[in-house]
């Protein structure tokens, strides 16, 4: 109990400080962003924070870095409360406090716990009760980041976002579904980042999200190797914070050449948005947080689909997450 109170106090202090820095960035975004990264790097203790902040520091060392354009644009066109809430939920709750809980529980129980969970969802099989229940279980395990891929956005999904206010939610969908579902609410849901699938329709949707100061990104789906740099240049015209490349029917079993190419482009390209290959990034973060890689992806029926030849049939609708992870992700004895 005392430890939780201490963590809450620490988070409150950090949140207040970061909020003031975000406001200050409106007047001097370059200097204040460097100051914020430098201070965070000096105070960071966790493995992932140091890794991420070192990358951010190197990006901002060059005064001509194109990522300053991204910072300028985000500070001007994304709501401060959206940046602060989503940033604290993923940066502190997930990567700091949550990561510590995950490592402690993994050591205690000898099974792996992922830092994030990915759900594929459709409206027909969606159950608000089932997803609310599994996310509450995840939070108790230290998981504060949840990713939804929705071909059609379930009406009740936003109620989960509101209920689990300490979690960071990332929702991938196409422009038409967002326009018919979340477009008018997006800026009001502070712990949500919407990811719009690139298409002609995405241009209008991104313009509307931008005008409402919502936090949004863009994504491309690929099967064969895409023209990454060309697509990134097109994406930048829509002003996303991040641009994701998502592999069709990915088995999430490892990195691929697209991940390697996107990683290199992050350092060499001149345009503004930050490129990410989705499954490789999820695995990379987990490798830093934990000793063993653990990726959890559930299909529309609730079945775990990211286990290599285990023979186990696991489903969060009739099993707890702890039971699933213990069965499917035992720790490797070294």
Tab-separated table of C-alpha atoms in Angstrom:
chain	number	residue	atom	x	y	z
A	1	UNK	CA	0.000	0.000	0.000
A	2	UNK	CA	2.788	2.428	0.986
A	3	UNK	CA	4.660	1.651	-2.243
A	4	UNK	CA	1.532	2.411	-4.302
A	5	UNK	CA	1.064	5.752	-2.512
A	6	UNK	CA	4.723	6.614	-3.187
A	7	UNK	CA	4.318	5.723	-6.891
A	8	UNK	CA	1.162	7.861	-7.114
A	9	UNK	CA	2.982	10.805	-5.527
A	10	UNK	CA	5.914	10.389	-7.925
A	11	UNK	CA	3.580	10.226	-10.898
A	12	UNK	CA	1.707	13.329	-9.744
A	13	UNK	CA	4.935	15.322	-9.420
A	14	UNK	CA	6.182	14.172	-12.844
A	15	UNK	CA	2.812	14.853	-14.484
A	16	UNK	CA	2.699	18.403	-13.085
A	17	UNK	CA	6.247	19.108	-14.259
A	18	UNK	CA	5.713	17.645	-17.741
A	19	UNK	CA	2.448	19.585	-18.088
A	20	UNK	CA	4.280	22.857	-17.384
A	21	UNK	CA	7.010	21.939	-19.865
A	22	UNK	CA	4.436	21.186	-22.564
A	23	UNK	CA	2.909	24.614	-22.054
A	24	UNK	CA	6.372	26.199	-22.178
A	25	UNK	CA	7.067	24.402	-25.455
A	26	UNK	CA	4.472	26.581	-27.167
A	27	UNK	CA	6.883	29.525	-26.845
A	28	UNK	CA	10.207	27.692	-27.279
A	29	UNK	CA	9.625	24.123	-28.476
A	30	UNK	CA	13.258	23.385	-29.447
A	31	UNK	CA	14.916	24.358	-26.175
A	32	UNK	CA	12.179	23.030	-23.887
A	33	UNK	CA	11.994	19.650	-25.659
A	34	UNK	CA	15.778	19.219	-25.309
A	35	UNK	CA	15.601	20.228	-21.641
A	36	UNK	CA	12.774	17.780	-20.983
A	37	UNK	CA	14.579	14.864	-22.643
A	38	UNK	CA	17.880	15.687	-20.889
A	39	UNK	CA	16.213	15.845	-17.466
A	40	UNK	CA	14.245	12.631	-18.047
A	41	UNK	CA	17.387	10.842	-19.203
A	42	UNK	CA	19.207	11.912	-16.054
A	43	UNK	CA	16.382	10.694	-13.801
A	44	UNK	CA	15.478	7.487	-15.653
A	45	UNK	CA	16.276	4.186	-13.976
A	46	UNK	CA	14.501	1.580	-16.103
A	47	UNK	CA	16.034	-0.158	-19.091
A	48	UNK	CA	13.426	0.940	-21.589
A	49	UNK	CA	13.331	4.561	-20.444
A	50	UNK	CA	17.120	4.843	-20.864
A	51	UNK	CA	16.985	3.174	-24.295
A	52	UNK	CA	14.116	5.327	-25.573
A	53	UNK	CA	15.407	8.599	-24.121
A	54	UNK	CA	18.907	7.978	-25.487
A	55	UNK	CA	17.383	7.645	-28.968
A	56	UNK	CA	15.346	10.837	-28.441
A	57	UNK	CA	18.443	12.656	-27.183
A	58	UNK	CA	20.479	11.669	-30.246
A	59	UNK	CA	17.617	12.740	-32.544
A	60	UNK	CA	17.549	16.217	-30.994
A	61	UNK	CA	21.321	16.791	-30.815
A	62	UNK	CA	21.254	18.070	-34.388
A	63	UNK	CA	19.637	21.526	-34.353
A	64	UNK	CA	18.501	20.873	-37.925
A	65	UNK	CA	16.847	17.571	-37.042
A	66	UNK	CA	13.565	17.077	-38.946
A	67	UNK	CA	12.023	15.827	-35.713
A	68	UNK	CA	11.875	19.401	-34.434
A	69	UNK	CA	9.275	19.990	-37.136
A	70	UNK	CA	7.254	17.114	-35.666
A	71	UNK	CA	7.507	18.603	-32.153
A	72	UNK	CA	6.473	22.055	-33.415
A	73	UNK	CA	3.512	20.577	-35.253
A	74	UNK	CA	2.343	18.381	-32.376
A	75	UNK	CA	2.552	21.153	-29.785
A	76	UNK	CA	0.538	23.443	-32.051
A	77	UNK	CA	-2.034	20.975	-33.376
A	78	UNK	CA	-2.573	18.311	-30.687
A	79	UNK	CA	-4.336	19.128	-27.436
A	80	UNK	CA	-1.922	19.514	-24.515
A	81	UNK	CA	-4.165	17.359	-22.330
A	82	UNK	CA	-4.124	14.593	-24.972
A	83	UNK	CA	-0.315	14.597	-25.212
A	84	UNK	CA	0.044	14.675	-21.421
A	85	UNK	CA	-2.511	11.957	-20.611
A	86	UNK	CA	-1.485	9.515	-23.334
A	87	UNK	CA	2.194	10.227	-22.721
A	88	UNK	CA	1.949	9.647	-18.957
A	89	UNK	CA	-0.118	6.483	-19.387
A	90	UNK	CA	2.352	4.891	-21.764
A	91	UNK	CA	5.549	6.544	-20.509
A	92	UNK	CA	5.028	6.230	-16.754
A	93	UNK	CA	2.228	3.697	-16.150
A	94	UNK	CA	3.373	1.262	-18.850
A	95	UNK	CA	7.123	1.747	-19.305
A	96	UNK	CA	7.984	2.632	-15.683
A	97	UNK	CA	5.580	1.423	-12.969
A	98	UNK	CA	4.042	-1.306	-15.144
A	99	UNK	CA	7.402	-2.581	-16.345
A	100	UNK	CA	8.581	-2.891	-12.730
A	101	UNK	CA	5.458	-4.873	-11.807
A	102	UNK	CA	5.947	-7.145	-14.828
A	103	UNK	CA	9.543	-7.929	-13.939
A	104	UNK	CA	8.670	-8.621	-10.293
A	105	UNK	CA	5.780	-10.938	-11.188
A	106	UNK	CA	7.816	-12.743	-13.843
A	107	UNK	CA	10.523	-13.432	-11.276
A	108	UNK	CA	7.993	-14.552	-8.671
A	109	UNK	CA	5.834	-16.785	-10.884
A	110	UNK	CA	8.345	-17.914	-13.567
A	111	UNK	CA	6.255	-17.023	-16.608
A	112	UNK	CA	6.505	-14.153	-19.075
A	113	UNK	CA	4.124	-11.213	-19.192
A	114	UNK	CA	3.883	-8.934	-22.256
A	115	UNK	CA	4.142	-5.146	-21.881
A	116	UNK	CA	1.173	-4.692	-24.280
A	117	UNK	CA	-1.750	-6.755	-25.559
A	118	UNK	CA	-3.086	-6.659	-29.120
A	119	UNK	CA	-6.750	-7.447	-29.831
A	120	UNK	CA	-8.383	-8.048	-33.200
A	121	UNK	CA	-12.021	-7.060	-32.757
A	122	UNK	CA	-15.253	-7.092	-34.712
A	123	UNK	CA	-18.616	-5.659	-33.710
A	124	UNK	CA	-20.525	-8.952	-33.944
A	125	UNK	CA	-18.468	-10.815	-31.335
A	126	UNK	CA	-17.535	-7.813	-29.181
A	127	UNK	CA	-18.449	-8.040	-25.500
A	128	UNK	CA	-17.848	-4.957	-23.364
A	129	UNK	CA	-17.894	-7.130	-20.228
A	130	UNK	CA	-15.287	-9.583	-21.569
A	131	UNK	CA	-12.851	-6.896	-22.730
A	132	UNK	CA	-13.295	-4.795	-19.613
A	133	UNK	CA	-12.585	-7.868	-17.491
A	134	UNK	CA	-9.438	-8.896	-19.372
A	135	UNK	CA	-8.010	-5.362	-19.280
A	136	UNK	CA	-8.544	-5.175	-15.511
A	137	UNK	CA	-6.653	-8.468	-15.215
A	138	UNK	CA	-3.889	-7.041	-17.389
A	139	UNK	CA	-3.507	-3.926	-15.250
A	140	UNK	CA	-3.005	-6.091	-12.162
A	141	UNK	CA	-0.152	-7.787	-14.065
A	142	UNK	CA	1.446	-4.437	-14.961
A	143	UNK	CA	0.046	-4.134	-18.517
A	144	UNK	CA	-1.143	-0.601	-19.293
A	145	UNK	CA	-0.971	-0.522	-23.119
A	146	UNK	CA	-3.736	-2.069	-25.256
A	147	UNK	CA	-3.927	-2.117	-29.052
A	148	UNK	CA	-7.152	-2.725	-30.977
A	149	UNK	CA	-7.417	-3.575	-34.676
A	150	UNK	CA	-11.038	-2.976	-35.683
A	151	UNK	CA	-12.523	-3.407	-39.148
A	152	UNK	CA	-15.658	-1.876	-37.629
A	153	UNK	CA	-15.430	-0.021	-34.317
A	154	UNK	CA	-17.782	-1.442	-31.649
A	155	UNK	CA	-20.057	1.203	-30.167
A	156	UNK	CA	-19.247	0.289	-26.542
A	157	UNK	CA	-15.466	0.306	-26.969
A	158	UNK	CA	-15.145	3.943	-25.914
A	159	UNK	CA	-16.753	3.124	-22.561
A	160	UNK	CA	-13.779	0.860	-21.811
A	161	UNK	CA	-11.389	3.666	-22.730
A	162	UNK	CA	-13.178	5.964	-20.285
A	163	UNK	CA	-13.343	3.316	-17.553
A	164	UNK	CA	-9.656	2.369	-17.763
A	165	UNK	CA	-8.372	5.937	-17.604
A	166	UNK	CA	-4.842	4.933	-16.504
A	167	UNK	CA	-4.254	2.830	-19.642
A	168	UNK	CA	-2.989	3.915	-23.063
A	169	UNK	CA	-5.154	2.713	-25.953
A	170	UNK	CA	-4.075	2.581	-29.603
A	171	UNK	CA	-6.841	1.895	-32.116
A	172	UNK	CA	-6.099	0.888	-35.730
A	173	UNK	CA	-8.964	1.173	-38.186
A	174	UNK	CA	-9.797	2.476	-41.634
A	175	UNK	CA	-10.928	6.016	-42.331
A	176	UNK	CA	-14.544	5.096	-43.040
A	177	UNK	CA	-14.978	3.272	-39.716
A	178	UNK	CA	-13.399	6.141	-37.779
A	179	UNK	CA	-15.552	8.680	-39.599
A	180	UNK	CA	-18.705	6.743	-38.705
A	181	UNK	CA	-17.603	5.912	-35.171
A	182	UNK	CA	-15.003	7.886	-33.252
A	183	UNK	CA	-14.288	10.991	-35.312
A	184	UNK	CA	-16.316	13.446	-33.221
A	185	UNK	CA	-15.219	11.905	-29.890
A	186	UNK	CA	-11.514	11.401	-30.624
A	187	UNK	CA	-10.184	14.608	-29.106
A	188	UNK	CA	-12.226	14.074	-25.929
A	189	UNK	CA	-10.692	10.648	-25.194
A	190	UNK	CA	-7.342	11.773	-23.782
A	191	UNK	CA	-5.841	8.276	-23.346
A	192	UNK	CA	-6.414	7.271	-26.992
A	193	UNK	CA	-4.272	7.456	-30.111
A	194	UNK	CA	-6.215	6.775	-33.288
A	195	UNK	CA	-4.341	5.167	-36.201
A	196	UNK	CA	-5.952	5.828	-39.576
A	197	UNK	CA	-5.304	3.363	-42.404
A	198	UNK	CA	-3.947	5.182	-45.445
A	199	UNK	CA	-6.416	5.652	-48.306
A	200	UNK	CA	-7.938	8.540	-50.246
A	201	UNK	CA	-10.591	8.769	-47.520
A	202	UNK	CA	-7.878	9.124	-44.864
A	203	UNK	CA	-7.023	12.646	-46.087
A	204	UNK	CA	-10.375	14.087	-45.023
A	205	UNK	CA	-10.445	12.164	-41.739
A	206	UNK	CA	-6.928	13.270	-40.780
A	207	UNK	CA	-7.833	16.882	-41.561
A	208	UNK	CA	-10.820	16.643	-39.222
A	209	UNK	CA	-8.792	14.954	-36.475
A	210	UNK	CA	-6.155	17.655	-36.814
A	211	UNK	CA	-8.702	20.472	-36.616
A	212	UNK	CA	-10.147	18.976	-33.409
A	213	UNK	CA	-6.616	18.613	-31.910
A	214	UNK	CA	-6.921	14.835	-31.519
A	215	UNK	CA	-3.847	12.605	-31.191
A	216	UNK	CA	-3.623	10.482	-34.322
A	217	UNK	CA	-1.198	8.479	-36.457
A	218	UNK	CA	-1.293	6.737	-39.828
A	219	UNK	CA	-0.749	3.114	-40.856
A	220	UNK	CA	-0.023	1.111	-43.966
A	221	UNK	CA	-0.816	-2.580	-44.279
A	222	UNK	CA	1.674	-4.619	-46.289
A	223	UNK	CA	2.178	-8.205	-47.414
A	224	UNK	CA	5.143	-7.851	-49.754
A	225	UNK	CA	7.921	-5.393	-48.990
A	226	UNK	CA	6.485	-1.864	-49.341
A	227	UNK	CA	8.093	1.283	-50.738
A	228	UNK	CA	8.697	2.568	-47.225
A	229	UNK	CA	10.370	5.922	-47.888
A	230	UNK	CA	7.925	6.882	-50.628
A	231	UNK	CA	4.940	6.004	-48.438
A	232	UNK	CA	6.404	7.898	-45.496
A	233	UNK	CA	6.746	11.034	-47.604
A	234	UNK	CA	3.085	10.734	-48.591
A	235	UNK	CA	2.097	10.099	-44.984
A	236	UNK	CA	3.837	13.252	-43.755
A	237	UNK	CA	1.428	15.371	-45.778
A	238	UNK	CA	-1.317	14.160	-43.403
A	239	UNK	CA	0.704	15.214	-40.307
A	240	UNK	CA	0.588	11.997	-38.238
A	241	UNK	CA	2.701	11.732	-35.103
A	242	UNK	CA	3.735	8.177	-36.038
A	243	UNK	CA	3.511	6.204	-39.276
A	244	UNK	CA	3.102	2.448	-38.757
A	245	UNK	CA	3.762	-0.401	-41.179
A	246	UNK	CA	1.625	-3.415	-40.255
A	247	UNK	CA	2.176	-6.803	-41.865
A	248	UNK	CA	-0.930	-8.636	-43.092
A	249	UNK	CA	-1.653	-11.869	-41.205
A	250	UNK	CA	1.514	-11.395	-39.165
A	251	UNK	CA	2.401	-14.332	-36.907
A	252	UNK	CA	4.386	-11.955	-34.648
A	253	UNK	CA	7.230	-14.453	-34.448
A	254	UNK	CA	10.127	-12.192	-35.315
A	255	UNK	CA	11.612	-9.220	-37.042
A	256	UNK	CA	11.667	-8.824	-40.801
A	257	UNK	CA	13.443	-6.748	-43.405
A	258	UNK	CA	10.756	-4.052	-43.276
A	259	UNK	CA	11.480	-3.510	-39.580
A	260	UNK	CA	15.189	-3.138	-40.387
A	261	UNK	CA	14.534	-0.700	-43.228
A	262	UNK	CA	12.104	1.423	-41.200
A	263	UNK	CA	14.541	1.516	-38.291
A	264	UNK	CA	17.271	2.907	-40.584
A	265	UNK	CA	14.891	5.446	-42.149
A	266	UNK	CA	14.150	6.827	-38.698
A	267	UNK	CA	17.704	8.186	-38.590
A	268	UNK	CA	18.235	9.177	-42.227
A	269	UNK	CA	15.002	10.589	-43.648
A	270	UNK	CA	14.279	14.296	-43.800
A	271	UNK	CA	10.492	14.238	-43.313
A	272	UNK	CA	8.818	14.635	-39.948
A	273	UNK	CA	6.632	11.738	-38.711
A	274	UNK	CA	8.319	8.883	-36.827
A	275	UNK	CA	8.169	5.566	-38.756
A	276	UNK	CA	7.447	2.293	-36.938
A	277	UNK	CA	7.131	-1.320	-38.085
A	278	UNK	CA	4.422	-2.547	-35.726
A	279	UNK	CA	5.175	-6.124	-34.704
A	280	UNK	CA	8.943	-5.635	-34.633
A	281	UNK	CA	8.550	-2.591	-32.391
A	282	UNK	CA	6.278	-4.455	-29.967
A	283	UNK	CA	8.836	-7.249	-29.700
A	284	UNK	CA	11.763	-4.846	-29.363
A	285	UNK	CA	10.150	-3.040	-26.425
A	286	UNK	CA	9.364	-6.332	-24.691
A	287	UNK	CA	12.952	-7.533	-25.121
A	288	UNK	CA	14.150	-4.417	-23.324
A	289	UNK	CA	11.588	-4.573	-20.498
A	290	UNK	CA	11.950	-8.321	-19.853
A	291	UNK	CA	14.691	-10.890	-20.285
A	292	UNK	CA	12.554	-13.028	-22.624
A	293	UNK	CA	10.391	-11.816	-25.504
A	294	UNK	CA	6.651	-12.228	-24.984
A	295	UNK	CA	3.982	-11.061	-27.441
A	296	UNK	CA	0.258	-11.568	-26.815
A	297	UNK	CA	-2.238	-11.232	-29.678
A	298	UNK	CA	-5.878	-12.318	-29.422
A	299	UNK	CA	-8.243	-12.816	-32.360
A	300	UNK	CA	-11.893	-11.781	-32.624
A	301	UNK	CA	-13.122	-14.788	-30.663
A	302	UNK	CA	-10.659	-14.166	-27.813
A	303	UNK	CA	-8.202	-16.914	-28.783
A	304	UNK	CA	-4.477	-16.372	-28.319
A	305	UNK	CA	-2.884	-16.537	-31.772
A	306	UNK	CA	0.774	-15.760	-31.066
A	307	UNK	CA	2.078	-19.014	-29.582
A	308	UNK	CA	4.607	-21.103	-31.513
A	309	UNK	CA	3.448	-24.691	-31.920
A	310	UNK	CA	2.525	-25.066	-28.240
A	311	UNK	CA	-0.653	-27.007	-28.920
A	312	UNK	CA	-2.407	-24.982	-26.231
A	313	UNK	CA	-5.855	-23.563	-26.972
A	314	UNK	CA	-6.100	-20.423	-24.839
A	315	UNK	CA	-8.951	-17.929	-24.767
A	316	UNK	CA	-9.364	-14.948	-22.450
A	317	UNK	CA	-13.161	-15.372	-22.495
A	318	UNK	CA	-12.925	-18.510	-20.371
A	319	UNK	CA	-9.425	-18.265	-18.841
A	320	UNK	CA	-7.621	-15.562	-16.891
A	321	UNK	CA	-4.593	-13.854	-18.384
A	322	UNK	CA	-2.436	-15.257	-15.587
A	323	UNK	CA	-3.552	-18.799	-16.500
A	324	UNK	CA	-2.853	-18.179	-20.190
A	325	UNK	CA	0.595	-16.705	-19.644
A	326	UNK	CA	1.579	-19.422	-17.195
A	327	UNK	CA	0.551	-22.107	-19.684
A	328	UNK	CA	1.915	-20.535	-22.849
A	329	UNK	CA	4.846	-18.368	-21.786
A	330	UNK	CA	6.977	-20.159	-19.156
A	331	UNK	CA	10.258	-18.448	-18.339
A	332	UNK	CA	13.341	-19.828	-20.048
A	333	UNK	CA	15.702	-21.247	-17.440
A	334	UNK	CA	19.219	-19.912	-18.107
